[in-house]
Coordinates of C-alpha atoms and ligand atoms in Angstrom, one line a residue:
X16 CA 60.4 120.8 128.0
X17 CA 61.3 123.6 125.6
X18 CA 65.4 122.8 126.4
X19 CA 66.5 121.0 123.4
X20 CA 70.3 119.3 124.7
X21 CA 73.0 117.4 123.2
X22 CA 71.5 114.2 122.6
X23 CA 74.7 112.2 123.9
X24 CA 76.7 113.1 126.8
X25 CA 81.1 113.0 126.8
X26 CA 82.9 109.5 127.4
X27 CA 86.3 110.6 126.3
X28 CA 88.0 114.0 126.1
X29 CA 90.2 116.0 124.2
X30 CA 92.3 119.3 126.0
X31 CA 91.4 122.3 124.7
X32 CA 95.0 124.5 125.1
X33 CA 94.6 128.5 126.3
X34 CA 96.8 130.6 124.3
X35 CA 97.6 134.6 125.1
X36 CA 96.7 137.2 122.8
X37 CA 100.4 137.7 122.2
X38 CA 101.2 134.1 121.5
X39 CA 97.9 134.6 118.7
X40 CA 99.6 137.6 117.2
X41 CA 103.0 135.7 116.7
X42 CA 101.2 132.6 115.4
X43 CA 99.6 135.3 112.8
X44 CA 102.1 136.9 111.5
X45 CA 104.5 133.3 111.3
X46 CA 101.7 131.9 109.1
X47 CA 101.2 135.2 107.3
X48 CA 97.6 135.8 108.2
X49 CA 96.7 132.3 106.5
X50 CA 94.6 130.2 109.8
X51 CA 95.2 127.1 107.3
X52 CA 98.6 127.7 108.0
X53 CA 98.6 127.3 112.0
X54 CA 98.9 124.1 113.7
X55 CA 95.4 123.1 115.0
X56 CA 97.1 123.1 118.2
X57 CA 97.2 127.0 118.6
X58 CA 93.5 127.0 118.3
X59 CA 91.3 127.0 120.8
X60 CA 87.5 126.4 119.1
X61 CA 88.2 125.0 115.6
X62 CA 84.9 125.9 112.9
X63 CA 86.9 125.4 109.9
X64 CA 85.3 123.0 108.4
X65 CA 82.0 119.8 109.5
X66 CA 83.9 117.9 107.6
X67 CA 86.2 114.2 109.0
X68 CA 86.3 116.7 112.2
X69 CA 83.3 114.8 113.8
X70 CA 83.3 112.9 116.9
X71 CA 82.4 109.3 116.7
X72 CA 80.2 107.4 118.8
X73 CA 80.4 104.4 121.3
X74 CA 78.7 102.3 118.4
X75 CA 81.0 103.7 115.7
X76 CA 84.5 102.6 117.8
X77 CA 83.1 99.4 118.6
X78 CA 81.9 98.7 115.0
X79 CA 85.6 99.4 113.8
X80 CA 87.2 96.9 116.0
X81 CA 84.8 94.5 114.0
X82 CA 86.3 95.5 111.4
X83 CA 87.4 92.9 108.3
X84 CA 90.3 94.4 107.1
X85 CA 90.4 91.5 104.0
X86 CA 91.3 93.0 100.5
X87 CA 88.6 91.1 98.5
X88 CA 85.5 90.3 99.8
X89 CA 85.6 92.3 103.3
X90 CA 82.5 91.4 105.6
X91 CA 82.7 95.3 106.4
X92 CA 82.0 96.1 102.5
X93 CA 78.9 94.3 102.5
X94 CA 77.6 95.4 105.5
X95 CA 78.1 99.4 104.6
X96 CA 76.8 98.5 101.2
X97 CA 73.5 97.4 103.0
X98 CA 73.0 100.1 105.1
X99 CA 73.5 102.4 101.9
X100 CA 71.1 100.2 99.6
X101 CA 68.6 100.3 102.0
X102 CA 68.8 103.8 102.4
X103 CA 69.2 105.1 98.7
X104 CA 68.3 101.9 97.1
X105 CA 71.0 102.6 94.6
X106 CA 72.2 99.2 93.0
X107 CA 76.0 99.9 92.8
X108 CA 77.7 100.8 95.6
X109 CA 81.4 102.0 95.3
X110 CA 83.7 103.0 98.0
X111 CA 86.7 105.8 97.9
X112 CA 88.7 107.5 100.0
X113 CA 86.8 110.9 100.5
X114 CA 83.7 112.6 98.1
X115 CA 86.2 114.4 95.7
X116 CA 87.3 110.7 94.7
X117 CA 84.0 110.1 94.1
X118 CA 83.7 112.9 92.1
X119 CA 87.3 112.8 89.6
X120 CA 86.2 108.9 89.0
X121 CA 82.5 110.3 88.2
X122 CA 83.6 113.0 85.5
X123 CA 86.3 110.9 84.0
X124 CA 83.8 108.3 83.0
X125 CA 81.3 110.8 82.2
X126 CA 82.5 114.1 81.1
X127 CA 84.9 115.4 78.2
X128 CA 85.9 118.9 76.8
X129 CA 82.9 120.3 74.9
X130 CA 80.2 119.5 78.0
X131 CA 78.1 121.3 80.9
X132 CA 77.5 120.0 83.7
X133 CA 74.7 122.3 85.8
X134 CA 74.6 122.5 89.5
X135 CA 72.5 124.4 91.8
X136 CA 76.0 125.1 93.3
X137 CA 79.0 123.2 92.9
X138 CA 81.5 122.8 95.5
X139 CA 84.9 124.0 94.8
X140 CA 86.1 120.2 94.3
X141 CA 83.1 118.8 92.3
X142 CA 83.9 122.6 89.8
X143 CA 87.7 121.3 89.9
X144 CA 87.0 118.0 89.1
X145 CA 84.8 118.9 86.3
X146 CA 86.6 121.3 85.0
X147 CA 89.9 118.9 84.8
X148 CA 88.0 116.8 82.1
X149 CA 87.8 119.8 80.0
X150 CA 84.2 119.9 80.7
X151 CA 82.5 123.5 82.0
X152 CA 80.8 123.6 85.5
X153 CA 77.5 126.2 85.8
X154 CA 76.1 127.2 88.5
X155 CA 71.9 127.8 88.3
X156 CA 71.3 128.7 91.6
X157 CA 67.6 130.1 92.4
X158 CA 67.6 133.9 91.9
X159 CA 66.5 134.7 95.2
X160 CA 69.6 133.4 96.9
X161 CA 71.6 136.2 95.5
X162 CA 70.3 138.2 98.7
X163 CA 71.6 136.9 101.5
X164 CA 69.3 138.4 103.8
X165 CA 66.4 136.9 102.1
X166 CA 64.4 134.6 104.7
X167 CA 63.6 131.5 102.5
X168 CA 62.5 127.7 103.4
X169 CA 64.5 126.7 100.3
X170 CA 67.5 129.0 98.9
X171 CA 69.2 126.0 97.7
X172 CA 67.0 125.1 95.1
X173 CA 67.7 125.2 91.7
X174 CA 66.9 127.6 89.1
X175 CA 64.8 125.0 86.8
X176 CA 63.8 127.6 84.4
X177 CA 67.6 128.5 84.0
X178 CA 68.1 124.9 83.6
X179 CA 65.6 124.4 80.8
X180 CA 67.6 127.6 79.0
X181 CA 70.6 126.1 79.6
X182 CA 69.8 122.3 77.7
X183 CA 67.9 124.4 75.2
X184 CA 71.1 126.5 74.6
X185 CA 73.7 123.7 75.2
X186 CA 72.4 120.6 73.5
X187 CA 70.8 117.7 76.0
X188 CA 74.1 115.4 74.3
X189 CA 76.8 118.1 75.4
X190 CA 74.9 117.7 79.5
X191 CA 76.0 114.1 80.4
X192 CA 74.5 115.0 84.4
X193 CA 72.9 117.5 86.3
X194 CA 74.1 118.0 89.9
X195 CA 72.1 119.0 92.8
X196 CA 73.9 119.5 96.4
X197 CA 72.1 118.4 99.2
X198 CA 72.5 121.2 101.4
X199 CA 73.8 123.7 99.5
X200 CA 77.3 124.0 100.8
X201 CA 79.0 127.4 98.9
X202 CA 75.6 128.7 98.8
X203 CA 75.1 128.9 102.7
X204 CA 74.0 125.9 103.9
X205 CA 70.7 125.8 102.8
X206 CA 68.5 123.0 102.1
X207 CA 66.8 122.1 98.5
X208 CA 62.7 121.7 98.5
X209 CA 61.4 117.9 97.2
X210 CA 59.6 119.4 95.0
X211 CA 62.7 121.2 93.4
X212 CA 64.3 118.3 93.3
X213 CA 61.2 116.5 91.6
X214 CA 61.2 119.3 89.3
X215 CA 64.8 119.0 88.4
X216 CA 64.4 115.1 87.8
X217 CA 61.2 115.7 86.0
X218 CA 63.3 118.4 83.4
X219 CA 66.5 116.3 83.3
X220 CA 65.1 113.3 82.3
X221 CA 62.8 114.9 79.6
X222 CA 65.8 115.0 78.3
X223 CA 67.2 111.9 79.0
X224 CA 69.6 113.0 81.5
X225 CA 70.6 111.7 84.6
X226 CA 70.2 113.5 87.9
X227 CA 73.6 113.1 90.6
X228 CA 72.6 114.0 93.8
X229 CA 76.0 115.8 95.8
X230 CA 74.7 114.3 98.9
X231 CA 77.3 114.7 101.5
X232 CA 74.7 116.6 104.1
X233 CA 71.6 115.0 102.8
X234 CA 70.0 113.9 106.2
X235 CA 70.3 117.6 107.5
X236 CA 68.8 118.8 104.1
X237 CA 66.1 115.6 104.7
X238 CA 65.6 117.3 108.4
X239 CA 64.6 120.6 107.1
X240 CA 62.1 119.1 104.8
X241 CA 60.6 117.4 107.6
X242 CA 60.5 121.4 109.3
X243 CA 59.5 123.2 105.8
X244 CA 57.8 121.3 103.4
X245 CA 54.0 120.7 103.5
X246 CA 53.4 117.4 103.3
X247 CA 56.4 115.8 105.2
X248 CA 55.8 116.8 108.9
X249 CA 54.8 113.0 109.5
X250 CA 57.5 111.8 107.7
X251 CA 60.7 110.0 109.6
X252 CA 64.0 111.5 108.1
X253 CA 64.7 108.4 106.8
X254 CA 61.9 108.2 105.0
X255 CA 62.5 111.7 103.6
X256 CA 66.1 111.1 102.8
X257 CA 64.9 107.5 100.6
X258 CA 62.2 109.8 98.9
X259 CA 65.0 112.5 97.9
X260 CA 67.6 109.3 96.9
X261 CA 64.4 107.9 95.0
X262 CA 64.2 110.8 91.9
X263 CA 68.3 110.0 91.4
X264 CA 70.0 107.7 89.2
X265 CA 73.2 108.1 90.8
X266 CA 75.0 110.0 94.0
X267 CA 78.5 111.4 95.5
X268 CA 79.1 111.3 98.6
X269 CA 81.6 112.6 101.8
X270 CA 81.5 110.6 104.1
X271 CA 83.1 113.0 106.2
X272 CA 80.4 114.9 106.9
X273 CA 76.6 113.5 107.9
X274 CA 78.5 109.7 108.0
X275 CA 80.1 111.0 111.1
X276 CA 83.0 109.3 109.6
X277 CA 86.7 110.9 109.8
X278 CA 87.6 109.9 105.9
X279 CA 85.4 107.9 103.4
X280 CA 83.2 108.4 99.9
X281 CA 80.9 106.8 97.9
X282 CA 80.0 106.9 94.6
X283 CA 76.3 105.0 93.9
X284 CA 74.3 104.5 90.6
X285 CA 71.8 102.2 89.2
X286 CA 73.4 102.1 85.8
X287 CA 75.5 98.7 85.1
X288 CA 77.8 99.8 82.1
X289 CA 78.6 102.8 84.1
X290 CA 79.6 100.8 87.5
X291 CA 81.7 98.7 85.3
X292 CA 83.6 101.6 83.6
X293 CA 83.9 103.4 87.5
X294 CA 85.1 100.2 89.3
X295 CA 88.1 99.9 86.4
X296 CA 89.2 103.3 87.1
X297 CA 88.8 102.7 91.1
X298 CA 90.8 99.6 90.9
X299 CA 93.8 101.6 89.0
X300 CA 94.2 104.6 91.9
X301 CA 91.8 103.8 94.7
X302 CA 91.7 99.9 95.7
X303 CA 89.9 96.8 95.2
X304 CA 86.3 97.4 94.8
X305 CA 85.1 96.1 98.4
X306 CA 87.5 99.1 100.0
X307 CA 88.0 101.6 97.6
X308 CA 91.3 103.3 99.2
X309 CA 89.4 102.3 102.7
X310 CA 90.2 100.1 105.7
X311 CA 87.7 97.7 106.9
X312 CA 87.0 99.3 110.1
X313 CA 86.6 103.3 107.9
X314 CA 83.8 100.9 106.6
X315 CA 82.0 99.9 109.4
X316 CA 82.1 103.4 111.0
X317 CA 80.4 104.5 107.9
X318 CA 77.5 101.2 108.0
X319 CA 76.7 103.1 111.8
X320 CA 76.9 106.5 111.3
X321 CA 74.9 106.3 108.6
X322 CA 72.0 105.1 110.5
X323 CA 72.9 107.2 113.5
X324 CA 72.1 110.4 111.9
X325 CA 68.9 110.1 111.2
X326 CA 67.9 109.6 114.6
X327 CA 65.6 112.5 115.0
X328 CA 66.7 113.7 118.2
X329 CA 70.2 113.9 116.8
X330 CA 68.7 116.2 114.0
X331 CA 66.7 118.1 115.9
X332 CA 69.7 119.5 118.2
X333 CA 72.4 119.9 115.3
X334 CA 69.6 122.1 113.2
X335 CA 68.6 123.7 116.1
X336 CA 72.2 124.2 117.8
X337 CA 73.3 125.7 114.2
X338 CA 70.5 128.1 114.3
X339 CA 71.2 129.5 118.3
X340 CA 74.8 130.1 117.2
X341 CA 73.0 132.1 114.1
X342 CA 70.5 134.4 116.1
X343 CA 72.4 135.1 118.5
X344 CA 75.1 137.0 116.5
X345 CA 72.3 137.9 113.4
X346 CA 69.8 139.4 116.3
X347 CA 72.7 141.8 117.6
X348 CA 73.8 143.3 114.8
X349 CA 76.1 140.5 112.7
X350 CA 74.9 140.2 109.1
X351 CA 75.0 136.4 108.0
X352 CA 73.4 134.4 105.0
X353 CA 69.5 134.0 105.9
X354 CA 68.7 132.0 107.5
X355 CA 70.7 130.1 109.2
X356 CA 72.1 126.8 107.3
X357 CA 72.2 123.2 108.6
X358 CA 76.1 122.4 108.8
X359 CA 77.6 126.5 109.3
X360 CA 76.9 130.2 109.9
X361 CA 78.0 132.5 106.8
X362 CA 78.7 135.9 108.0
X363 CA 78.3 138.4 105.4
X364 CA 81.7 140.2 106.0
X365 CA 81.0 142.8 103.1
X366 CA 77.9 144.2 104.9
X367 CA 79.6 144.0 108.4
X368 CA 83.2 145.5 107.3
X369 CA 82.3 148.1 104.5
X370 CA 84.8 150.5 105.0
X371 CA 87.2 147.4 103.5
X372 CA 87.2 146.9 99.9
X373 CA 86.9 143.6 98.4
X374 CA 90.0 144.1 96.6
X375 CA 91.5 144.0 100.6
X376 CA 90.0 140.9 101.5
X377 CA 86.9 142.0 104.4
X378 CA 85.9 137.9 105.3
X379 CA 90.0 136.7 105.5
X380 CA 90.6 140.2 108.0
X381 CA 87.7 139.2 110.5
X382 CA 88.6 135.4 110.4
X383 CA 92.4 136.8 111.2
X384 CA 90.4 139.3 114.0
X385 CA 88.6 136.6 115.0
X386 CA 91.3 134.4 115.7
X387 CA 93.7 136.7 117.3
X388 CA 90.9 137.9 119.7
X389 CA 89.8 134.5 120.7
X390 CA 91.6 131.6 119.5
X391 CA 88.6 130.6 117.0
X392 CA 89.6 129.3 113.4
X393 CA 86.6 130.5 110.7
X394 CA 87.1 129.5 106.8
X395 CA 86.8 132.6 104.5
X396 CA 84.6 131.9 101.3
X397 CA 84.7 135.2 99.1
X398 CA 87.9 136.6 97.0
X399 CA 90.6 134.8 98.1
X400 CA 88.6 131.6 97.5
X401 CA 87.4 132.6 94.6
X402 CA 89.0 135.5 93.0
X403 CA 87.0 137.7 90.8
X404 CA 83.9 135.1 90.5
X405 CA 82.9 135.4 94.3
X406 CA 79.3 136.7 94.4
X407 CA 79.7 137.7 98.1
X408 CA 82.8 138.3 101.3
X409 CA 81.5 135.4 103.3
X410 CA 83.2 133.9 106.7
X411 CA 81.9 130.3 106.7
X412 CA 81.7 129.3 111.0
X413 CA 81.1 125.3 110.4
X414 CA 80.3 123.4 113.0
X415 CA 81.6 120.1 113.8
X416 CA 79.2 117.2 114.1
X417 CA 78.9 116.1 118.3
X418 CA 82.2 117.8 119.2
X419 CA 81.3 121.7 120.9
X420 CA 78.9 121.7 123.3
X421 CA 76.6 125.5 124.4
X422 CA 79.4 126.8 126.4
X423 CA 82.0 126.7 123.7
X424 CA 79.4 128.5 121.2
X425 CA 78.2 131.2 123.8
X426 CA 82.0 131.5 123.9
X427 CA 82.4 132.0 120.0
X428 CA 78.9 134.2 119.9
X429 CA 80.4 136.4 122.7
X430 CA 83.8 136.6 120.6
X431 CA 82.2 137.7 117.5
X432 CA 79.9 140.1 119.8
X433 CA 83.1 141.7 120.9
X434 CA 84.5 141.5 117.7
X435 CA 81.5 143.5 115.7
X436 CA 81.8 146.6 118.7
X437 CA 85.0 147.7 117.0
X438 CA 85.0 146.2 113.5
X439 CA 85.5 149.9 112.3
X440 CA 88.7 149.7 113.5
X441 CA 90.0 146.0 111.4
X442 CA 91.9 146.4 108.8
X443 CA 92.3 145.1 105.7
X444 CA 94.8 142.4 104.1
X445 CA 97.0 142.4 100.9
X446 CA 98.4 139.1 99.4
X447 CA 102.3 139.1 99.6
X448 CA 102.8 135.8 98.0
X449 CA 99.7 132.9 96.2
X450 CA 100.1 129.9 94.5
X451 CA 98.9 129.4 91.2
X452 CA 96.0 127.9 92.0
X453 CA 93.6 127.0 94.8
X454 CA 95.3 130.1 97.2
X455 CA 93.1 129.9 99.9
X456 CA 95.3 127.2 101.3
X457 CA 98.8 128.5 101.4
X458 CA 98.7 132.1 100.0
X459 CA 100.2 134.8 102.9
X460 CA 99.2 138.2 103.6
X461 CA 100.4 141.5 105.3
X462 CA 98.4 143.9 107.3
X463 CA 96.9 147.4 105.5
Ligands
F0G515 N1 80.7 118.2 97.9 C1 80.4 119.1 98.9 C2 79.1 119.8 98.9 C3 81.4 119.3 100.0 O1 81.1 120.2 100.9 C4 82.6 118.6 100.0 C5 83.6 118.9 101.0 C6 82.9 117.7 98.9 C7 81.9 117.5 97.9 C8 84.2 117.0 98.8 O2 84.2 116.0 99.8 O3 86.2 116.6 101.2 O4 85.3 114.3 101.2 O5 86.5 115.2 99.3 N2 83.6 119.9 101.8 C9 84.5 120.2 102.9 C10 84.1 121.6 103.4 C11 85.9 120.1 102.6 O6 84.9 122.1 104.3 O7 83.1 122.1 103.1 P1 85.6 115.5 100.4

């Protein structure tokens, strides 16, 4: 059979609720052209983020009502710290709350005013986090992901020459890690190679520097090695994912995303001094360490979901599924990021709107167009993110993890279909009012 289904089929349902195009436009201009700022109940199809948005499975709900919810000591601890030993064989294993947890008590420990900390990309919490110590977060992205239209197994790889330069230039004492996200998250999605992350290992610990991975998508970066990489066709994703855990001395990690969890973190590392130091600073804002700012049962939903998604059939469909929603806008006309990620569709809003300049905000106007013609709430990833350092105008689509099934993305490829016919006549956006930092989320705009 060539028809690849949802590997699971619906037990429970949420309503989806209709609104009118004239409800939309009210809803728009009340939250001044900002879709963070409308209530998830005025949206119909909701691709703003994979992340906590995914829906849990029979196993995961009955796993939670097994759930020890005892401060010290908690059943529920030891057996997600199992599951996660056995997959990344990492000999710490320290709960928090969500990944940027992770990451503050990660940097605290090891980064101060004066260091670099490379990244093939960071994400913009692991850059804030970093750059809260005082330390300075680079980006060393492989060269030919500047293109977005470039067709490559691997554009999250890292630049390793640039990373050579960069220790050269810098001093191996002023790099206390180097980061590699696992996929590549603000650089569309896209997987990194074993070998690059072999190579990186190989050059970080040269000079005796440890390699983090950002691993919060790691089995859907593990499936496209299995689809990519000679060498690994064979391989369960498992497998993969313990061979990519294998050249690190340490991870972060969301939960939120391929845990199929709705909150939860980790931080992991083999190093004992370090745990000691990162389970202090845990106890002080995140809990005990056998919850870390977790209940029992957000435990036990990670111990299943971790194993749950690297069931290959599971894989299969959600790299699959995030490629038809791809193709089928790229192949009629919509410019996205090449090719297609694992977790989201990028639309490249600067080639699709070029009559609107940057300075007017092309990716926020078609998520605002988007949403107005069809109810479906997009994430823009260019200017207003990221002022004058975005690289490109990008709309991110994500995809929730088990929750839309064909219909609703025929529905949102149709939309954006409709959409492209008459994207001469979208107008830009100006900003009325921004915060002082991190506008994305609450900054309001007015029509051009
Ligand atoms: N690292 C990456 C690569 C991420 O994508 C995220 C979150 C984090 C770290 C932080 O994890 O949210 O649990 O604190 N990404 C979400 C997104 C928010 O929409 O891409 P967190």
């Amino acid at each position: 059979m060539k028809t690849i289904i949802e590997p699971f089929r619906i037990k429970s349902v949420e309503p989806l609720r209709q609104t009118t195009r004239e409800e939309r436009e009210r809803f728009l201009q009340q939250a001044g052209y900002n879709l963070f700022l409308i209530p998830a109940r005025d949206i119909l199809i909701d691709l703003l983020t994979d992340s906590g948005t995914s829906a849990m499975s029979t196993e995961q709900w009955a796993a939670m009502m097994r759930g020890d919810e005892s401060y010290a000591g908690s059943e529920s601890f030891f057996r997600m710290e199992s599951v996660v030993r056995d997959l990344t064989g990492f000999k710490h294993v320290i709960p928090t709350h969500q990944g940027r947890a992770a990451e503050r008590i990660l940097f605290t420990v090891l980064c101060r005013k004066g260091h670099v900390v490379p990244n093939n990309t960071h994400f913009d919490t692991t850059r804030a986090n970093i750059e809260f110590t005082g330390a300075r977060a680079v980006d060393l992205p492989t060269p030919e992901a500047a293109n977005t239209q470039a067709r490559l197994d691997f554009k999250g790889n890292m630049d390793v020459a640039a990373l050579e330069r960069l220790i050269a230039a810098e001093g191996a004492a002023n790099i206390p890690l180097v980061m590699l996200t696992v996929t590549d998250n603000s650089g569309g999605g896209q997987p990194v190679s074993m070998q690059n992350i072999a190579a990186v290992k190989q050059t970080a610990s040269r000079h005796g520097i440890p390699l983090y991975l950002d691993a919060c998508r790691f089995a859907e970066n593990a499936w496209f090695i299995k689809l990519r990489e000679p060498g690994f066709a064979e391989w369960t994703p498992k497998q993969i994912a313990q061979k990519m855990f294998s050249f690190a001395d340490g991870c972060t990690f969301s939960a939120k995303k391929d845990a199929f969890a709705n909150i939860g973190g980790l931080l992991c590392t083999h190093d004992d001094r370090l745990a000691i130091q990162e389970t202090n600073l845990l106890i002080l804002t995140e809990g005990f360490p056998t919850y870390g700012g977790l209940a029992g049962r957000d435990l036990e939903a990670i111990a299943v979901g971790l194993e749950e998604v690297l069931d290959s059939d599971y894989l299969r469909y959600r790299i699959v599924s995030t490629g038809y929603l791809g193709r089928h806008i790229a192949d009629h006309g919509v410019p996205i990021v090449e090719p297609p990620g694992g977790h989201a569709i990028y639309i490249d809003a600067g080639r699709m709107l070029p009559h609107i300049p940057k300075q007017q905000f092309p990716a926020q106007a078609l998520a605002v167009e988007l949403y107005r013609h069809a109810g479906i709430r997009s994430v823009e990833i260019g200017s207003v993110m990221f002022g004058a350092n975005a690289q490109h105008e990008l709309l991110r689509l994500a995809i929730p993890r088990r929750v839309y099934t064909q219909s609703h993305i025929d529905y949102v490829v149709e939309a954006i279909l409709e959409v492209n016919e008459r994207r001469r006549q979208i107008r830009g956006l100006a900003i009325e009012s921004e915060p002082p930092f991190l506008r994305h989320f609450s900054a309001r705009f007015r029509q051009i």
